[in-house]
């Protein structure tokens, strides 16, 4: 082995000749890198060669070989190398090479220190960190930083000494490099310290923070972007680490970042980084932010940044302060209570939307749009004030403002479909007007903006039309379809895609009213199904798949039949075109067609199931990702990105630049390929969900694929990506429910409430149930993602409702206790998904309110309580004792949503417990009577419903009868028109239950005439059962008051027996039909 030849091979790697580079690489790997001598050569070249590029390459290559060959180098030679390498590193002039060499030092030190070799290095570095020359200090601290990166555990015992040193070097009077390197090193050490066990180090870290802030501030003020970015990264690291690190200075840090974010004299990069830090604050420390009540300040000051959007088009993806500010508003609304974000935002946007400056008007509506998803319930209560503002902006003289208003309509309609749909008579004409005006001016001076308006108009129609009733949507089909369809042939792909998506939604909303345009539309869209020559074409093909799926559901099986085979063939081809979204839309198309054809989808199941399971079986642990040259040192290793392990397989073809770039400035573009990890996970999420749709639609025809599906999906319950976890759990419970339904169809008796089980499920159901409930509980008790816990709650509640108490069994044991524990944790707001570890001191104030996403976790937990009561029946009374206190607490909440939900849960539990509610009668009666006077109509309605059930079910007649007068007194004003429909319906049901139970305690001559005026019910059709049961009872007993009301009752009965069918269940329908016949015979 010859060193000169070795150098020549390294030089070959720097030549712009790919074949020569590959040949040299192969020779090095086969003939040199297998020997420890190669490491000695590389270290010698690093410290003696005159060519900077060769030295840089030698540093990179030697670092890779240290772990493999260092121990094989003779001890005496190792000692010489250490001294020479350290001395060289301290003296090297090039920062790039110096840093690369420092990383070699740390790689060697990592091994040596573990073996008690090179014991003097830490002392040398600590002395160097306070040495006389800035160069020496900079290199010493940088080596300490790189050592902490790879072997921080070796310094934990001396952490306080290290931090004391860093508290001095962070204030270096001469060198920015020393100060920045100190920050980097401090962050590496900080994330490893156990602050509970080492309070002294915690104090030192907290003392260092103001100096670290000063370093960042100076870099930002000086326009020193490189060092500013490094400093921002340090604070991001500290934020994601132990909360105790930043707690003392958290509020001042937030305010400092706000100052940077809103300072227009600073660089955009620094401002974007400051906003990013605030995003992470809200994401990782939302309870801290909520407890400090800084949400309003962040919201208002973030809003001030949005008008800077200027002339940026909506398609540009470059980060800017204004775009980042909109993203921050989105996160704020999703994470914090409405009182801290949406309420102050709505107060603040008034001057914006009425401003003389178009940029401010646009900012106001864009900011509102970003907050809808996070607080739809609250915003729905404000629509009366919001809609006039939106309509006004849709007619704004400035095209940019109109475009933003259209975006606002789309966002409002996405999350408030029904509420917005009711305003169609005002909104759709405004959308059409904007569409027509922009289309007529596409070739004028504002062509780009008008093109954006055309696209945004289509998007707004797409979202809004889905909230209309079928009848209302049908009115707009002749007006909208011809208009929008003309864009199918437009040259701009995004406009075409928006039009195609809108047509699909129009079809889905209007159903048979779309049929006159069906053939023409399918003919036009069919051309897109085979597109594949460019990224734009594949994007358009994906949108077309989505739209066709909606059209299939709209027109039904028979008209769609001629297109099925061709579409499925095209969708199977799409799986191999390396386009994640096209794969996802192909899966969704399969779901849509399966729903249309049900069991008739059987012929297509083998191909569909094969494609879906192949997607789920993709091995993400062995996913090979091709990186850019800057990550060459990762070759052959595994990296973790977004929770996924990825094996780095190749560094691309351009080997020549590798040596220069290996430790240079990171270029994010080089890491773009890593997005495939997230794309794979998201693809699996869609595939799992579609499996649930397909098996639920095809039922028994899916059974041949059932076992392999369950075996494939079960392990995904513990997938690192929360989207896959929650869809896997949901799909497995849907599979259980489907199997249960088939068992009942095959003769299994319908379930009966209570434990032990009165109806034994099949062995297949027992086996599957044990697997799914075990997996669900394992995820549920540790899950930190709110959305996943919400979906677990929903899935469990729905399955309990459909399948009863068998769900509560795991082999021969009940899991009721484990389920109770999780529900109680959620109700107490102490579940892992509801807390930020380390912020316990702030919980008292923070937990007084909830964001709407936080509340969904609690609301769905109460659904589980209700369905648990249904499954357990009269044996639930013991469970109610545990749930009663937290639920009653919510029933007295300051938030109407919480009161309404809690009172509704109480009511449902009363109904499900039946007579077993008797011991709880007094306490529940007090709560319900108080809530019958609630200012919120929903809470009042639920209280009325619960009161009626309590009167009906409880056997504590003394308590019930003693309150009859009070109840009737509260009901009397409600039994008159003018109230909310559901409240009137529940009032009618309540008084009917009271009459059925104790007829003599109710003044029928006063009550029954008022009751007749409330019929037929308008909304809560379930109350028809107690009402007509009571009426039939009165006729059967010959009640004179009822008989005198026959003339009023007769015209009501045909309306109740007519559409909609859901007015009556089968048993009640039979009773009402017999009653109608009886009355006609009289």
Short mmCIF file of C-alpha atoms in Angstrom, two decimals, residues 822-1076:
data_model
loop_
_atom_site.label_atom_id
_atom_site.label_comp_id
_atom_site.label_asym_id
_atom_site.label_seq_id
_atom_site.Cartn_x
_atom_site.Cartn_y
_atom_site.Cartn_z
CA UNK A 822 -58.17 6.26 30.56
CA UNK A 823 -61.50 8.09 30.48
CA UNK A 824 -61.02 9.45 33.99
CA UNK A 825 -57.53 10.66 33.04
CA UNK A 826 -58.98 12.51 30.05
CA UNK A 827 -61.83 14.02 32.09
CA UNK A 828 -59.27 15.13 34.67
CA UNK A 829 -57.07 16.59 31.88
CA UNK A 830 -54.15 14.47 33.05
CA UNK A 831 -53.85 12.13 30.07
CA UNK A 832 -50.45 12.23 28.28
CA UNK A 833 -52.06 13.94 25.28
CA UNK A 834 -53.29 16.77 27.50
CA UNK A 835 -50.16 17.73 29.38
CA UNK A 836 -46.77 19.16 28.56
CA UNK A 837 -44.21 17.37 30.76
CA UNK A 838 -42.41 19.84 32.98
CA UNK A 839 -45.19 22.43 32.89
CA UNK A 840 -47.15 21.05 35.84
CA UNK A 841 -46.71 24.30 37.77
CA UNK A 842 -48.65 26.15 35.10
CA UNK A 843 -51.55 23.71 34.83
CA UNK A 844 -53.80 25.37 37.38
CA UNK A 845 -54.39 28.42 35.25
CA UNK A 846 -53.95 26.78 31.90
CA UNK A 847 -56.57 24.08 32.34
CA UNK A 848 -59.41 26.47 33.10
CA UNK A 849 -59.99 26.68 29.35
CA UNK A 850 -59.48 24.38 26.40
CA UNK A 851 -58.76 24.80 22.75
CA UNK A 852 -61.44 23.22 20.59
CA UNK A 853 -59.10 20.37 19.68
CA UNK A 854 -58.39 19.80 23.38
CA UNK A 855 -62.11 19.80 24.07
CA UNK A 856 -62.73 17.17 21.37
CA UNK A 857 -60.63 14.74 23.40
CA UNK A 858 -62.88 15.29 26.42
CA UNK A 859 -66.12 15.34 24.43
CA UNK A 860 -65.36 12.01 22.77
CA UNK A 861 -64.34 10.56 26.14
CA UNK A 862 -67.84 11.41 27.36
CA UNK A 863 -69.19 9.55 24.30
CA UNK A 864 -67.32 6.49 25.57
CA UNK A 865 -68.96 6.94 28.98
CA UNK A 866 -72.39 7.07 27.33
CA UNK A 867 -71.74 3.96 25.23
CA UNK A 868 -70.17 2.17 28.18
CA UNK A 869 -73.44 2.79 30.02
CA UNK A 870 -75.36 1.41 27.05
CA UNK A 871 -73.20 -1.74 26.96
CA UNK A 872 -73.33 -2.33 30.72
CA UNK A 873 -76.96 -1.29 31.29
CA UNK A 874 -78.05 -1.54 34.92
CA UNK A 875 -74.58 -2.84 35.90
CA UNK A 876 -73.15 0.58 35.02
CA UNK A 877 -74.31 2.12 38.29
CA UNK A 878 -70.96 1.41 39.96
CA UNK A 879 -69.17 3.00 37.02
CA UNK A 880 -71.33 6.10 37.30
CA UNK A 881 -70.11 6.63 40.86
CA UNK A 882 -66.59 7.13 39.46
CA UNK A 883 -67.59 9.27 36.48
CA UNK A 884 -70.19 11.39 38.28
CA UNK A 885 -67.87 13.91 39.95
CA UNK A 886 -65.80 14.95 36.89
CA UNK A 887 -68.86 15.03 34.63
CA UNK A 888 -70.85 17.14 37.10
CA UNK A 889 -67.89 19.51 37.24
CA UNK A 890 -68.19 20.08 33.49
CA UNK A 891 -71.94 20.52 33.90
CA UNK A 892 -71.14 23.62 35.97
CA UNK A 893 -68.49 24.96 33.59
CA UNK A 894 -68.35 28.57 32.44
CA UNK A 895 -68.26 27.29 28.85
CA UNK A 896 -71.65 26.51 27.33
CA UNK A 897 -70.17 23.80 25.10
CA UNK A 898 -68.84 21.96 28.14
CA UNK A 899 -72.11 22.29 30.06
CA UNK A 900 -74.14 21.06 27.11
CA UNK A 901 -71.94 18.02 26.53
CA UNK A 902 -71.83 17.05 30.20
CA UNK A 903 -75.58 17.39 30.67
CA UNK A 904 -76.18 15.39 27.49
CA UNK A 905 -73.89 12.67 28.84
CA UNK A 906 -75.81 12.63 32.13
CA UNK A 907 -79.08 12.28 30.24
CA UNK A 908 -77.86 9.40 28.04
CA UNK A 909 -76.41 7.59 31.04
CA UNK A 910 -79.72 7.87 32.88
CA UNK A 911 -81.50 6.32 29.92
CA UNK A 912 -78.95 3.53 29.60
CA UNK A 913 -78.85 2.67 33.32
CA UNK A 914 -82.61 2.40 33.57
CA UNK A 915 -83.92 1.71 37.07
CA UNK A 916 -80.33 1.37 38.30
CA UNK A 917 -80.16 5.17 38.30
CA UNK A 918 -82.41 5.22 41.37
CA UNK A 919 -79.65 5.65 44.01
CA UNK A 920 -78.39 8.74 42.16
CA UNK A 921 -81.77 10.40 41.73
CA UNK A 922 -81.47 13.27 44.20
CA UNK A 923 -78.09 14.52 43.05
CA UNK A 924 -78.95 14.25 39.36
CA UNK A 925 -82.31 15.95 39.85
CA UNK A 926 -80.63 18.97 41.44
CA UNK A 927 -78.20 19.34 38.55
CA UNK A 928 -80.84 18.89 35.85
CA UNK A 929 -83.28 21.35 37.41
CA UNK A 930 -80.54 23.95 37.65
CA UNK A 931 -79.57 23.42 34.01
CA UNK A 932 -83.20 23.62 32.85
CA UNK A 933 -82.75 27.33 33.51
CA UNK A 934 -79.45 27.55 31.63
CA UNK A 935 -78.95 30.47 29.25
CA UNK A 936 -77.62 28.13 26.56
CA UNK A 937 -80.42 26.47 24.51
CA UNK A 938 -78.44 23.26 23.92
CA UNK A 939 -77.67 22.81 27.61
CA UNK A 940 -81.26 23.58 28.52
CA UNK A 941 -82.51 21.11 25.91
CA UNK A 942 -80.27 18.33 27.20
CA UNK A 943 -81.36 19.06 30.77
CA UNK A 944 -85.01 18.79 29.76
CA UNK A 945 -84.30 15.50 27.99
CA UNK A 946 -82.42 14.14 31.03
CA UNK A 947 -85.17 15.25 33.42
CA UNK A 948 -87.77 13.34 31.43
CA UNK A 949 -85.63 10.22 31.45
CA UNK A 950 -84.99 10.53 35.19
CA UNK A 951 -88.71 10.81 35.85
CA UNK A 952 -89.31 7.76 33.68
CA UNK A 953 -86.50 5.49 34.85
CA UNK A 954 -85.98 6.24 38.55
CA UNK A 955 -87.87 4.27 41.15
CA UNK A 956 -87.33 6.93 43.79
CA UNK A 957 -90.90 8.10 43.42
CA UNK A 958 -90.78 10.31 46.48
CA UNK A 959 -87.99 12.43 45.02
CA UNK A 960 -89.49 12.42 41.54
CA UNK A 961 -93.02 13.35 42.57
CA UNK A 962 -91.84 16.05 44.94
CA UNK A 963 -90.28 17.80 41.96
CA UNK A 964 -93.12 17.35 39.43
CA UNK A 965 -94.51 20.81 40.10
CA UNK A 966 -91.09 22.45 39.75
CA UNK A 967 -90.41 20.58 36.51
CA UNK A 968 -93.77 21.49 35.01
CA UNK A 969 -93.26 25.10 36.03
CA UNK A 970 -89.96 25.17 34.12
CA UNK A 971 -91.46 23.35 31.14
CA UNK A 972 -94.57 25.51 30.82
CA UNK A 973 -92.89 28.46 29.07
CA UNK A 974 -91.03 26.05 26.81
CA UNK A 975 -94.20 24.40 25.48
CA UNK A 976 -94.88 27.36 23.25
CA UNK A 977 -93.56 28.15 19.81
CA UNK A 978 -90.66 30.53 19.39
CA UNK A 979 -88.06 28.35 21.09
CA UNK A 980 -85.25 26.41 19.43
CA UNK A 981 -86.67 23.37 17.61
CA UNK A 982 -84.72 20.77 19.56
CA UNK A 983 -85.65 22.38 22.87
CA UNK A 984 -89.33 22.23 21.93
CA UNK A 985 -88.98 18.58 20.86
CA UNK A 986 -87.25 17.63 24.12
CA UNK A 987 -89.84 19.51 26.14
CA UNK A 988 -92.59 17.54 24.42
CA UNK A 989 -90.71 14.31 25.11
CA UNK A 990 -90.13 15.21 28.76
CA UNK A 991 -93.73 15.98 29.56
CA UNK A 992 -94.82 12.84 27.70
CA UNK A 993 -92.56 10.68 29.86
CA UNK A 994 -93.91 12.39 32.97
CA UNK A 995 -97.48 11.69 31.89
CA UNK A 996 -96.69 8.04 31.10
CA UNK A 997 -95.14 7.50 34.53
CA UNK A 998 -97.56 9.50 36.70
CA UNK A 999 -100.54 10.67 34.66
CA UNK A 1000 -102.44 11.90 37.66
CA UNK A 1001 -99.65 14.29 38.63
CA UNK A 1002 -99.89 16.26 35.38
CA UNK A 1003 -102.74 18.70 34.54
CA UNK A 1004 -103.60 17.08 31.21
CA UNK A 1005 -106.24 19.65 30.26
CA UNK A 1006 -103.57 22.36 30.33
CA UNK A 1007 -100.61 20.39 29.01
CA UNK A 1008 -101.99 18.22 26.19
CA UNK A 1009 -103.31 21.08 23.98
CA UNK A 1010 -99.90 22.76 24.15
CA UNK A 1011 -98.25 19.45 23.36
CA UNK A 1012 -100.38 18.97 20.22
CA UNK A 1013 -99.16 22.34 18.94
CA UNK A 1014 -95.57 21.07 19.02
CA UNK A 1015 -96.30 18.13 16.71
CA UNK A 1016 -94.95 16.93 14.40
CA UNK A 1017 -91.48 17.23 15.87
CA UNK A 1018 -88.99 19.20 13.78
CA UNK A 1019 -85.55 17.93 14.77
CA UNK A 1020 -85.15 15.40 17.59
CA UNK A 1021 -87.19 12.56 16.12
CA UNK A 1022 -86.19 10.12 18.89
CA UNK A 1023 -88.67 11.89 21.12
CA UNK A 1024 -91.53 10.63 18.94
CA UNK A 1025 -91.23 7.30 20.78
CA UNK A 1026 -92.23 8.54 24.28
CA UNK A 1027 -94.76 11.01 22.83
CA UNK A 1028 -96.76 8.49 20.80
CA UNK A 1029 -96.36 5.77 23.43
CA UNK A 1030 -98.00 8.19 25.88
CA UNK A 1031 -100.76 9.14 23.39
CA UNK A 1032 -101.56 5.48 22.70
CA UNK A 1033 -101.67 4.79 26.46
CA UNK A 1034 -104.12 7.65 26.98
CA UNK A 1035 -106.43 6.39 24.21
CA UNK A 1036 -106.22 2.86 25.61
CA UNK A 1037 -107.20 4.11 29.06
CA UNK A 1038 -110.09 6.13 27.60
CA UNK A 1039 -108.72 9.50 28.67
CA UNK A 1040 -111.31 12.15 27.90
CA UNK A 1041 -108.88 15.04 27.41
CA UNK A 1042 -106.99 13.05 24.78
CA UNK A 1043 -110.18 12.02 23.06
CA UNK A 1044 -111.24 15.66 22.75
CA UNK A 1045 -107.97 16.42 20.92
CA UNK A 1046 -108.53 13.76 18.25
CA UNK A 1047 -109.41 16.31 15.58
CA UNK A 1048 -106.10 18.08 16.16
CA UNK A 1049 -104.14 14.84 16.21
CA UNK A 1050 -105.52 13.28 13.00
CA UNK A 1051 -103.77 15.60 10.48
CA UNK A 1052 -100.50 15.22 12.41
CA UNK A 1053 -100.29 11.44 11.98
CA UNK A 1054 -99.84 11.33 8.16
CA UNK A 1055 -97.02 13.86 8.47
CA UNK A 1056 -95.28 11.75 11.07
CA UNK A 1057 -95.74 8.58 9.02
CA UNK A 1058 -94.48 10.30 5.87
CA UNK A 1059 -90.99 11.39 4.95
CA UNK A 1060 -88.41 11.64 6.30
CA UNK A 1061 -88.41 7.98 7.27
CA UNK A 1062 -86.15 8.56 10.27
CA UNK A 1063 -89.00 10.29 12.11
CA UNK A 1064 -90.05 6.94 13.59
CA UNK A 1065 -88.33 3.70 14.52
CA UNK A 1066 -90.09 0.53 13.38
CA UNK A 1067 -91.86 -0.19 16.66
CA UNK A 1068 -93.18 3.37 17.02
CA UNK A 1069 -94.19 3.46 13.34
CA UNK A 1070 -96.32 0.38 13.89
CA UNK A 1071 -97.96 1.95 16.95
CA UNK A 1072 -98.70 5.20 15.09
CA UNK A 1073 -100.05 3.31 12.07
CA UNK A 1074 -102.44 1.34 14.29
CA UNK A 1075 -103.44 4.54 16.09
CA UNK A 1076 -104.22 6.22 12.74
#
